[in-house]
mmCIF file of N, CA and C in Angstrom:
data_model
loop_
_atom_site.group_PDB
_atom_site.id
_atom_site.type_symbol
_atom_site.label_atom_id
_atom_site.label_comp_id
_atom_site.label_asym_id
_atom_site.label_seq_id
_atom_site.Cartn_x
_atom_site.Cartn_y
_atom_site.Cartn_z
ATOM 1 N N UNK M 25 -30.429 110.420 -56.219
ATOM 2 C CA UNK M 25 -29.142 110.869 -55.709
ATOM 3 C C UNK M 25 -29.203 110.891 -54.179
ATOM 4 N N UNK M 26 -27.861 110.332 -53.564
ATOM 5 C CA UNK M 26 -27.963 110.391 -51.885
ATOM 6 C C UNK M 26 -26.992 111.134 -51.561
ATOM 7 N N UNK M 27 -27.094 111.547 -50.563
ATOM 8 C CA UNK M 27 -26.317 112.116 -49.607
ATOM 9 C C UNK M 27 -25.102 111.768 -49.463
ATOM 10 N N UNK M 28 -24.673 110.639 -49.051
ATOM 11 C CA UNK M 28 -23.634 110.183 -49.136
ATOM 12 C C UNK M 28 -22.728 108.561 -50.385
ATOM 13 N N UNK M 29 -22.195 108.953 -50.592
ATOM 14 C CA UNK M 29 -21.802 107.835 -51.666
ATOM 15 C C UNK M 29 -20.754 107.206 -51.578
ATOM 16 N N UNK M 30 -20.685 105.724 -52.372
ATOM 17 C CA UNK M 30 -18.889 105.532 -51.872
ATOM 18 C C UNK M 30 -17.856 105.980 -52.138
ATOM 19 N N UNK M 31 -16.987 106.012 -51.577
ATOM 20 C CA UNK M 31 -15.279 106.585 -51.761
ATOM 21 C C UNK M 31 -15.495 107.639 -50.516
ATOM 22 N N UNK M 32 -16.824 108.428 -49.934
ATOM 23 C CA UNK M 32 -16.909 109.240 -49.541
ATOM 24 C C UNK M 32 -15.919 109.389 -48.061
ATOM 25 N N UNK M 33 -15.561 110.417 -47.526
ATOM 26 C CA UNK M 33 -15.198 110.031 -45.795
ATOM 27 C C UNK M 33 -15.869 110.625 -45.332
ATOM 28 N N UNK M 34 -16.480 109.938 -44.632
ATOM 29 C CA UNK M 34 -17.382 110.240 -43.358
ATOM 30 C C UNK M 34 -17.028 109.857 -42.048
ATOM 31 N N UNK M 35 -17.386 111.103 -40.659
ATOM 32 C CA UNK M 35 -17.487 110.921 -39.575
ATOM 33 C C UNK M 35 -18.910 110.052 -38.702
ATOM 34 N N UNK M 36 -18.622 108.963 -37.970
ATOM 35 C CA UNK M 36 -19.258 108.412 -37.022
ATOM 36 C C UNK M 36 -19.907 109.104 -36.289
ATOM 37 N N UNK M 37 -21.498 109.492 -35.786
ATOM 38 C CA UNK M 37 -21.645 110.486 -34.936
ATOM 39 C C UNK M 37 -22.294 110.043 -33.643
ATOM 40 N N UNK M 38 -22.571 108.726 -33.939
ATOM 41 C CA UNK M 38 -22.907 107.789 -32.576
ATOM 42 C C UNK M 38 -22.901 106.151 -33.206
ATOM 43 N N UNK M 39 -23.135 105.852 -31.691
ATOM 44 C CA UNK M 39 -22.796 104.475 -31.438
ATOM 45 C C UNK M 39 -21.312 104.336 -30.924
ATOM 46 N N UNK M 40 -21.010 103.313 -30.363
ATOM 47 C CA UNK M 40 -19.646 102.468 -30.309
ATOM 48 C C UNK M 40 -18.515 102.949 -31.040
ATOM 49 N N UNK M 41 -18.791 103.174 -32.006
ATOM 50 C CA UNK M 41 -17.263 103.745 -32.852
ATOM 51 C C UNK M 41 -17.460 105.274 -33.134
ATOM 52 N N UNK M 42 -18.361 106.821 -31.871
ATOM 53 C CA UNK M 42 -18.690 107.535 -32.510
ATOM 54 C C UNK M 42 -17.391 108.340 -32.796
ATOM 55 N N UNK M 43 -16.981 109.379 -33.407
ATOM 56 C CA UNK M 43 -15.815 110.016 -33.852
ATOM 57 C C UNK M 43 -14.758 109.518 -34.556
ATOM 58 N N UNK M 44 -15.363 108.645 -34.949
ATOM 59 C CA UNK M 44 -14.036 107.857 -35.972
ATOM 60 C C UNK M 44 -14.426 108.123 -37.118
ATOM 61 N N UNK M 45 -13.624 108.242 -38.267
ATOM 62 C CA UNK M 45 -13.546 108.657 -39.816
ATOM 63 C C UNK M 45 -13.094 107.045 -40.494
ATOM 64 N N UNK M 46 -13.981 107.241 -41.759
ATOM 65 C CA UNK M 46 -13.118 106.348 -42.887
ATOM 66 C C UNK M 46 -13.286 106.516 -44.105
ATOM 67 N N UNK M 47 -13.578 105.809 -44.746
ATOM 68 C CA UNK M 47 -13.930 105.914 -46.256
ATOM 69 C C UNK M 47 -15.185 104.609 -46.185
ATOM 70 N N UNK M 48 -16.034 105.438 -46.864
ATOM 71 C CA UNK M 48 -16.869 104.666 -47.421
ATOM 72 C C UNK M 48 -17.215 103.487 -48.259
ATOM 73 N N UNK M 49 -17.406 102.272 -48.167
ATOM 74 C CA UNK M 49 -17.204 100.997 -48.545
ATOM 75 C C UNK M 49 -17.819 100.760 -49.804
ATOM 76 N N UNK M 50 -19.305 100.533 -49.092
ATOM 77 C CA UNK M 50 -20.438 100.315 -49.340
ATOM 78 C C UNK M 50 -21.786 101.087 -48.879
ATOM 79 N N UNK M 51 -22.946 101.246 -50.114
ATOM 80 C CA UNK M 51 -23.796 102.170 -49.802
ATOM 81 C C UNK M 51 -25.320 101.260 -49.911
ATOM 82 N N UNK M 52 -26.111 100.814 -48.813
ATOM 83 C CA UNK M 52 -27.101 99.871 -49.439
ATOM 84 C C UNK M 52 -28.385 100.977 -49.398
ATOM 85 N N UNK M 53 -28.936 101.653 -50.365
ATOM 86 C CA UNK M 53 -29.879 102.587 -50.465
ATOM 87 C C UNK M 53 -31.289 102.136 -49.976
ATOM 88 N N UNK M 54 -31.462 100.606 -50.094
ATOM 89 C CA UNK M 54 -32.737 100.079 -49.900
ATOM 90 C C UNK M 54 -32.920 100.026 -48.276
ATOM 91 N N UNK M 55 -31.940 99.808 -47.477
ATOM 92 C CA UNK M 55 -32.156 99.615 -46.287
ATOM 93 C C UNK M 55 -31.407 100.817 -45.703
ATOM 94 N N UNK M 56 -30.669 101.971 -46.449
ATOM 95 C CA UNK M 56 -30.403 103.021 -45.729
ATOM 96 C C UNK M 56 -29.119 102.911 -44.522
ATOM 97 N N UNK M 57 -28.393 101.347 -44.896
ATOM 98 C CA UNK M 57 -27.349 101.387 -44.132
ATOM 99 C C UNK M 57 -26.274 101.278 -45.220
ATOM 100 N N UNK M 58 -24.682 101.859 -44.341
ATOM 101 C CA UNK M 58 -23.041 101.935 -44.814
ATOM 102 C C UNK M 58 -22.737 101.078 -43.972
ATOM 103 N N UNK M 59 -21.531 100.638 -45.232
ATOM 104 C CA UNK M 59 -19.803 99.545 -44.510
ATOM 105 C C UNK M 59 -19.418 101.131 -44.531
ATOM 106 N N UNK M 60 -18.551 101.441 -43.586
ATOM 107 C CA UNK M 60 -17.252 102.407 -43.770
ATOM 108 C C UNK M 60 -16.418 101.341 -43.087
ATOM 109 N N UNK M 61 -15.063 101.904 -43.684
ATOM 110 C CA UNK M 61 -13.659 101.379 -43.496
ATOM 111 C C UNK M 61 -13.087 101.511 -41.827
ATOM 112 N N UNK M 62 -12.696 100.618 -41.570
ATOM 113 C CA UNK M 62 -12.331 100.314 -40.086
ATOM 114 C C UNK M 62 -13.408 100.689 -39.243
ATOM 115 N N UNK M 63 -14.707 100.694 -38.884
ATOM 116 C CA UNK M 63 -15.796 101.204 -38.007
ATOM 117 C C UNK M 63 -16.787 100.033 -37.981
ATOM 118 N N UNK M 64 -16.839 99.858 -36.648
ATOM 119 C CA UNK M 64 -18.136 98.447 -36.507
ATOM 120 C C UNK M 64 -17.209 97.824 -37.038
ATOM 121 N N UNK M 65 -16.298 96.754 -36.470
ATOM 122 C CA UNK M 65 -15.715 95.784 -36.581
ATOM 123 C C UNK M 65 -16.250 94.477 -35.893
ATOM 124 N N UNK M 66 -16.822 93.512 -36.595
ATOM 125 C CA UNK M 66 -17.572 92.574 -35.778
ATOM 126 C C UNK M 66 -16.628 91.251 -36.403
ATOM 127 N N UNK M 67 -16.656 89.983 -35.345
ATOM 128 C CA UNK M 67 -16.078 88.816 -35.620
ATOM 129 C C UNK M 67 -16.557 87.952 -36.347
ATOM 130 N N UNK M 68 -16.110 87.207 -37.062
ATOM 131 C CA UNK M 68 -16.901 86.502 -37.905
ATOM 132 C C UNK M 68 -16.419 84.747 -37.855
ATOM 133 N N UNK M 69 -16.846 83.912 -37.617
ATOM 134 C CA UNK M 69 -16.313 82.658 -37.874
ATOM 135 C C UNK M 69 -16.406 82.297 -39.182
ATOM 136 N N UNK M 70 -15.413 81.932 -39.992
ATOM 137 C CA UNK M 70 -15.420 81.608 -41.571
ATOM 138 C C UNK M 70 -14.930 79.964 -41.940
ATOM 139 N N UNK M 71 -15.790 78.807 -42.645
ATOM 140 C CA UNK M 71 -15.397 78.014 -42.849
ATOM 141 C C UNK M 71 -14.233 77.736 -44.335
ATOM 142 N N UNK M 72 -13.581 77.015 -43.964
ATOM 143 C CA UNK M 72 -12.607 76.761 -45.319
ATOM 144 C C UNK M 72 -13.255 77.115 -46.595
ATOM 145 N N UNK M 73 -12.609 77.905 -47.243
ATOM 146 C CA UNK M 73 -13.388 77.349 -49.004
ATOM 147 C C UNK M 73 -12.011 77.752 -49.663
ATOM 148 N N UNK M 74 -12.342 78.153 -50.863
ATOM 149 C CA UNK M 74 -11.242 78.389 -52.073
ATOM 150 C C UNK M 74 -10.494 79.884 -51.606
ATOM 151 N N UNK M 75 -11.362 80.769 -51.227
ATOM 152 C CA UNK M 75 -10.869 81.996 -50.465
ATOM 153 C C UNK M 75 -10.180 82.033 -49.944
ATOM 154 N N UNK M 76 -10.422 80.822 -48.683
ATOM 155 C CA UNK M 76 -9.862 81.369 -47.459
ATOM 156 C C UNK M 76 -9.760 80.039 -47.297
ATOM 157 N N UNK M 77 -8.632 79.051 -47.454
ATOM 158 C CA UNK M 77 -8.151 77.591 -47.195
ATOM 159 C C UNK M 77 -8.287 77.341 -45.704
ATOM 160 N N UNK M 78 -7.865 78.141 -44.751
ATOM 161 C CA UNK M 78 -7.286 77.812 -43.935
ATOM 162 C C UNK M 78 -8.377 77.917 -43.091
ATOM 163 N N UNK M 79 -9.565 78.723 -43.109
ATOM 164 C CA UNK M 79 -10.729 79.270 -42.304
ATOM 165 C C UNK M 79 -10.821 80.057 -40.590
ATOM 166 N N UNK M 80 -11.355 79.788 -40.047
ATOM 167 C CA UNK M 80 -11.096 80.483 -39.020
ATOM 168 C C UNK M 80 -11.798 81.886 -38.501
ATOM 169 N N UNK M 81 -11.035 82.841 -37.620
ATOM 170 C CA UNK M 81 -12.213 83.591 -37.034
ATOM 171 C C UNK M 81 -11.465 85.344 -37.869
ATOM 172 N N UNK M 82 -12.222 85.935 -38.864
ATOM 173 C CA UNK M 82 -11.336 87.179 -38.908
ATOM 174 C C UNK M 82 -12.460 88.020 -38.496
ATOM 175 N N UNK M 83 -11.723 89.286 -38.875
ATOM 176 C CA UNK M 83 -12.632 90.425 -38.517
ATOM 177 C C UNK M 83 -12.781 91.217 -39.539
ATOM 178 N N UNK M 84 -14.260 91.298 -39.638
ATOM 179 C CA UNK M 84 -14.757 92.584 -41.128
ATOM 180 C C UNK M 84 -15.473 93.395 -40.768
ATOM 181 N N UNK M 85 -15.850 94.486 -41.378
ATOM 182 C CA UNK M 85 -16.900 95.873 -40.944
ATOM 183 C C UNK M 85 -17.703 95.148 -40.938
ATOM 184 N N UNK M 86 -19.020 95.745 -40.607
ATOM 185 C CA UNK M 86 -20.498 95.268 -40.478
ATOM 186 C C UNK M 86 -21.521 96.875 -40.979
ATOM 187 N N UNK M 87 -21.830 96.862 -41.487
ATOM 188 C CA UNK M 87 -22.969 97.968 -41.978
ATOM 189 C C UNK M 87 -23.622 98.535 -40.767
ATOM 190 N N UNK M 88 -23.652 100.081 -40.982
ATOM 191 C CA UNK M 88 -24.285 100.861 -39.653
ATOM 192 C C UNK M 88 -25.340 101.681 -40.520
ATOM 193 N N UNK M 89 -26.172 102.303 -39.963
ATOM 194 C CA UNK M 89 -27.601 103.298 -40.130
ATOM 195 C C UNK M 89 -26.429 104.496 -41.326
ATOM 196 N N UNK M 90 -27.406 104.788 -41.761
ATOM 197 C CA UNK M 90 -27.007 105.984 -42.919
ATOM 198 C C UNK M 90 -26.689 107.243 -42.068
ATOM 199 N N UNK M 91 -27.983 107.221 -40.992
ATOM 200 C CA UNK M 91 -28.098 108.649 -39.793
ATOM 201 C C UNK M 91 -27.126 108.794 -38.730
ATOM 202 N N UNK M 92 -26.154 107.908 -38.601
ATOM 203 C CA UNK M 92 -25.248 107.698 -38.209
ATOM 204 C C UNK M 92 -23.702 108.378 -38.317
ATOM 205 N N UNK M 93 -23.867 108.735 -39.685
ATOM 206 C CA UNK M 93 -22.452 109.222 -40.485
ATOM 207 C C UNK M 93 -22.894 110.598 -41.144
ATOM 208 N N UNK M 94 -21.893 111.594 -41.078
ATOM 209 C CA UNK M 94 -21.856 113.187 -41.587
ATOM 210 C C UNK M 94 -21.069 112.629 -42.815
ATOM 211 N N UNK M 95 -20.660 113.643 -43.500
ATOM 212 C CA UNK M 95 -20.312 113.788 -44.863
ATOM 213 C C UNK M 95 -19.257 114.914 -43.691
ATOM 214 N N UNK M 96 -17.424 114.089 -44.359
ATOM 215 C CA UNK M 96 -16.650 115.157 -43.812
ATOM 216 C C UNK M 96 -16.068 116.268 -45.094
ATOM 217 N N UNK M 97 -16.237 117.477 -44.915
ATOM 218 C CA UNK M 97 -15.639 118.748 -45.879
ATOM 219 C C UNK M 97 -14.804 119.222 -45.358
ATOM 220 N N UNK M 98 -13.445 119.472 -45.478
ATOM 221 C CA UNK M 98 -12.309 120.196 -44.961
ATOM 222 C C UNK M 98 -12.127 119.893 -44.083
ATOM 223 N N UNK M 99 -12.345 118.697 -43.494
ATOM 224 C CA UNK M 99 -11.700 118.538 -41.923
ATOM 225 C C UNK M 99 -13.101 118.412 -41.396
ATOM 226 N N UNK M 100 -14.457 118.545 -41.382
ATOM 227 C CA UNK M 100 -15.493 119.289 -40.740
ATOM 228 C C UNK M 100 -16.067 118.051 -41.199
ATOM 229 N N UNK M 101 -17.116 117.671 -40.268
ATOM 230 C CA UNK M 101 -18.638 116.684 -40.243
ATOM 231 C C UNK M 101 -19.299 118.026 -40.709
ATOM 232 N N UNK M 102 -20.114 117.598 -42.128
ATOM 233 C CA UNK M 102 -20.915 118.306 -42.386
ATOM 234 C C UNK M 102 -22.385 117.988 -43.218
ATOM 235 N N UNK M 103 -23.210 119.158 -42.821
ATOM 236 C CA UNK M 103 -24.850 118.419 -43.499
ATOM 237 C C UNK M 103 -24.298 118.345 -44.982
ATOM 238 N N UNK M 104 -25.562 118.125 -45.416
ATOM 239 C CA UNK M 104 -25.163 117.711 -47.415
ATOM 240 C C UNK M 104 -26.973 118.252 -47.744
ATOM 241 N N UNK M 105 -26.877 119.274 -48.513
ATOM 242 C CA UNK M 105 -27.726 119.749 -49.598
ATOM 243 C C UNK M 105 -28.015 119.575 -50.705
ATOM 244 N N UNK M 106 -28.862 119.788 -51.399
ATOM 245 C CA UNK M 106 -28.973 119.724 -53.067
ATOM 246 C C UNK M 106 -29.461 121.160 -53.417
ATOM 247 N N UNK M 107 -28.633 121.086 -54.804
ATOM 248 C CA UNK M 107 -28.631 122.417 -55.082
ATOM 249 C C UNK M 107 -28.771 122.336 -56.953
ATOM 250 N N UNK M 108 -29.173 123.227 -57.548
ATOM 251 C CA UNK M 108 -29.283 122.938 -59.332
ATOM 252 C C UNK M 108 -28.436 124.029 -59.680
ATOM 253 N N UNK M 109 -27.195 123.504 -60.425
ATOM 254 C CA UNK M 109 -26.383 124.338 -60.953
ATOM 255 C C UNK M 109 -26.409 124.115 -62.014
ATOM 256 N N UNK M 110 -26.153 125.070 -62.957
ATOM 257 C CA UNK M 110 -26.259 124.920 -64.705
ATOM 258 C C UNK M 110 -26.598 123.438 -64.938
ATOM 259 N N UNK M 111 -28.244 123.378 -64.212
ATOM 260 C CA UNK M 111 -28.941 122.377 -64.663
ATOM 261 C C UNK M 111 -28.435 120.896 -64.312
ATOM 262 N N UNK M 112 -27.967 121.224 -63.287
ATOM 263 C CA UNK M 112 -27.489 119.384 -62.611
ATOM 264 C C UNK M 112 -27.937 119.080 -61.304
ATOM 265 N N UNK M 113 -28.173 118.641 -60.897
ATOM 266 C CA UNK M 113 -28.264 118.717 -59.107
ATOM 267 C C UNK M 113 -27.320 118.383 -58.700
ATOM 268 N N UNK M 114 -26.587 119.272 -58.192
ATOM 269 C CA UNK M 114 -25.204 118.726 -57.230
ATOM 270 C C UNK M 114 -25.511 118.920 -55.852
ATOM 271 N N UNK M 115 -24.398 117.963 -55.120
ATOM 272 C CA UNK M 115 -24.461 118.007 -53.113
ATOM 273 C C UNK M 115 -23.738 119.035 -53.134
ATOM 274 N N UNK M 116 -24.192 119.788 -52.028
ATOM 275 C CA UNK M 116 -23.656 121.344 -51.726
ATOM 276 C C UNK M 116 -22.991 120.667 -50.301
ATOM 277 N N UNK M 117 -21.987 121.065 -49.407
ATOM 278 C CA UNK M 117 -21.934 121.322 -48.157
ATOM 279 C C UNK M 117 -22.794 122.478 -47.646
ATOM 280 N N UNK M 118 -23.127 122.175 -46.855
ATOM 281 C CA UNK M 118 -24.760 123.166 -45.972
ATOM 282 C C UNK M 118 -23.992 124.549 -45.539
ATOM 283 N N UNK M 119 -22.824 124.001 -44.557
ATOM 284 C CA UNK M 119 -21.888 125.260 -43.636
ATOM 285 C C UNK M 119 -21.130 125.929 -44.339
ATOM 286 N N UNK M 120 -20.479 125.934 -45.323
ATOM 287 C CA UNK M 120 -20.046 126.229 -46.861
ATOM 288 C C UNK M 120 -20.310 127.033 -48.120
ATOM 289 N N UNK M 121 -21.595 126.336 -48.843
ATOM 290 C CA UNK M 121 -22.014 126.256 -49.879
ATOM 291 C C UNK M 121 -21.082 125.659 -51.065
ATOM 292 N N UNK M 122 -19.746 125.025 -50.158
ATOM 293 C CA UNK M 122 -19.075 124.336 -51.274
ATOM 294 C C UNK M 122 -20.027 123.498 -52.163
ATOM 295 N N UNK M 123 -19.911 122.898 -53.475
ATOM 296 C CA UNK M 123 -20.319 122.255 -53.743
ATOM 297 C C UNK M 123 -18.760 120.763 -53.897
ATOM 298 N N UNK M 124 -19.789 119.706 -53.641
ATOM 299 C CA UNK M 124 -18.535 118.669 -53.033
ATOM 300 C C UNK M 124 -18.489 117.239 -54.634
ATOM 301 N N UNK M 125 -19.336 117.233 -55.496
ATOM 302 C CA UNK M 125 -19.270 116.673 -56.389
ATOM 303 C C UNK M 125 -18.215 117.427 -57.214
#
């Protein structure tokens, strides 16, 4: 179980896009980096195929560090805990003790 998962919104807390929010894309556990939604926008040159007929230059997220992004609770960038409740491990918010699952 991680910390953060997709659908999640999370705040940016450095780099280039720090303080920006989105939703969570993609989660790659092996290398410990996120896509979030609109953040790290990098250019891409794309050749024609069945996709994309026409080809050309668009723009898509690019994956950033895991250590990078808070877990937002109520408005708030916040840490993420584990906690065993009637025998489950759920993510707690730290500043809270909400539990956010």
């Amino acid at each position: 179980m991680h910390k953060i998962k997709r659908d999640d919104l999370v705040k940016v807390i450095a780099g280039k896009d720090r303080d920006k929010q989105g939703k969570v894309l993609h989660v790659d556990t092996k290398n410990n980096r996120v896509v979030v939604e609109g953040v790290n926008m990098i250019t891409k040159h794309v050749k024609p195929g069945a996709g994309n007929p026409q080809g050309g230059i668009v723009q898509k997220e690019a994956a950033l560090d895991i250590s990078n992004v808070m877990l937002v609770v109520d408005g708030k960038a916040t840490r993420v805990g584990f906690e065993v409740k009637d025998g489950k491990k759920v993510r707690v918010a730290k500043a809270t003790g909400k539990v956010i699952d």
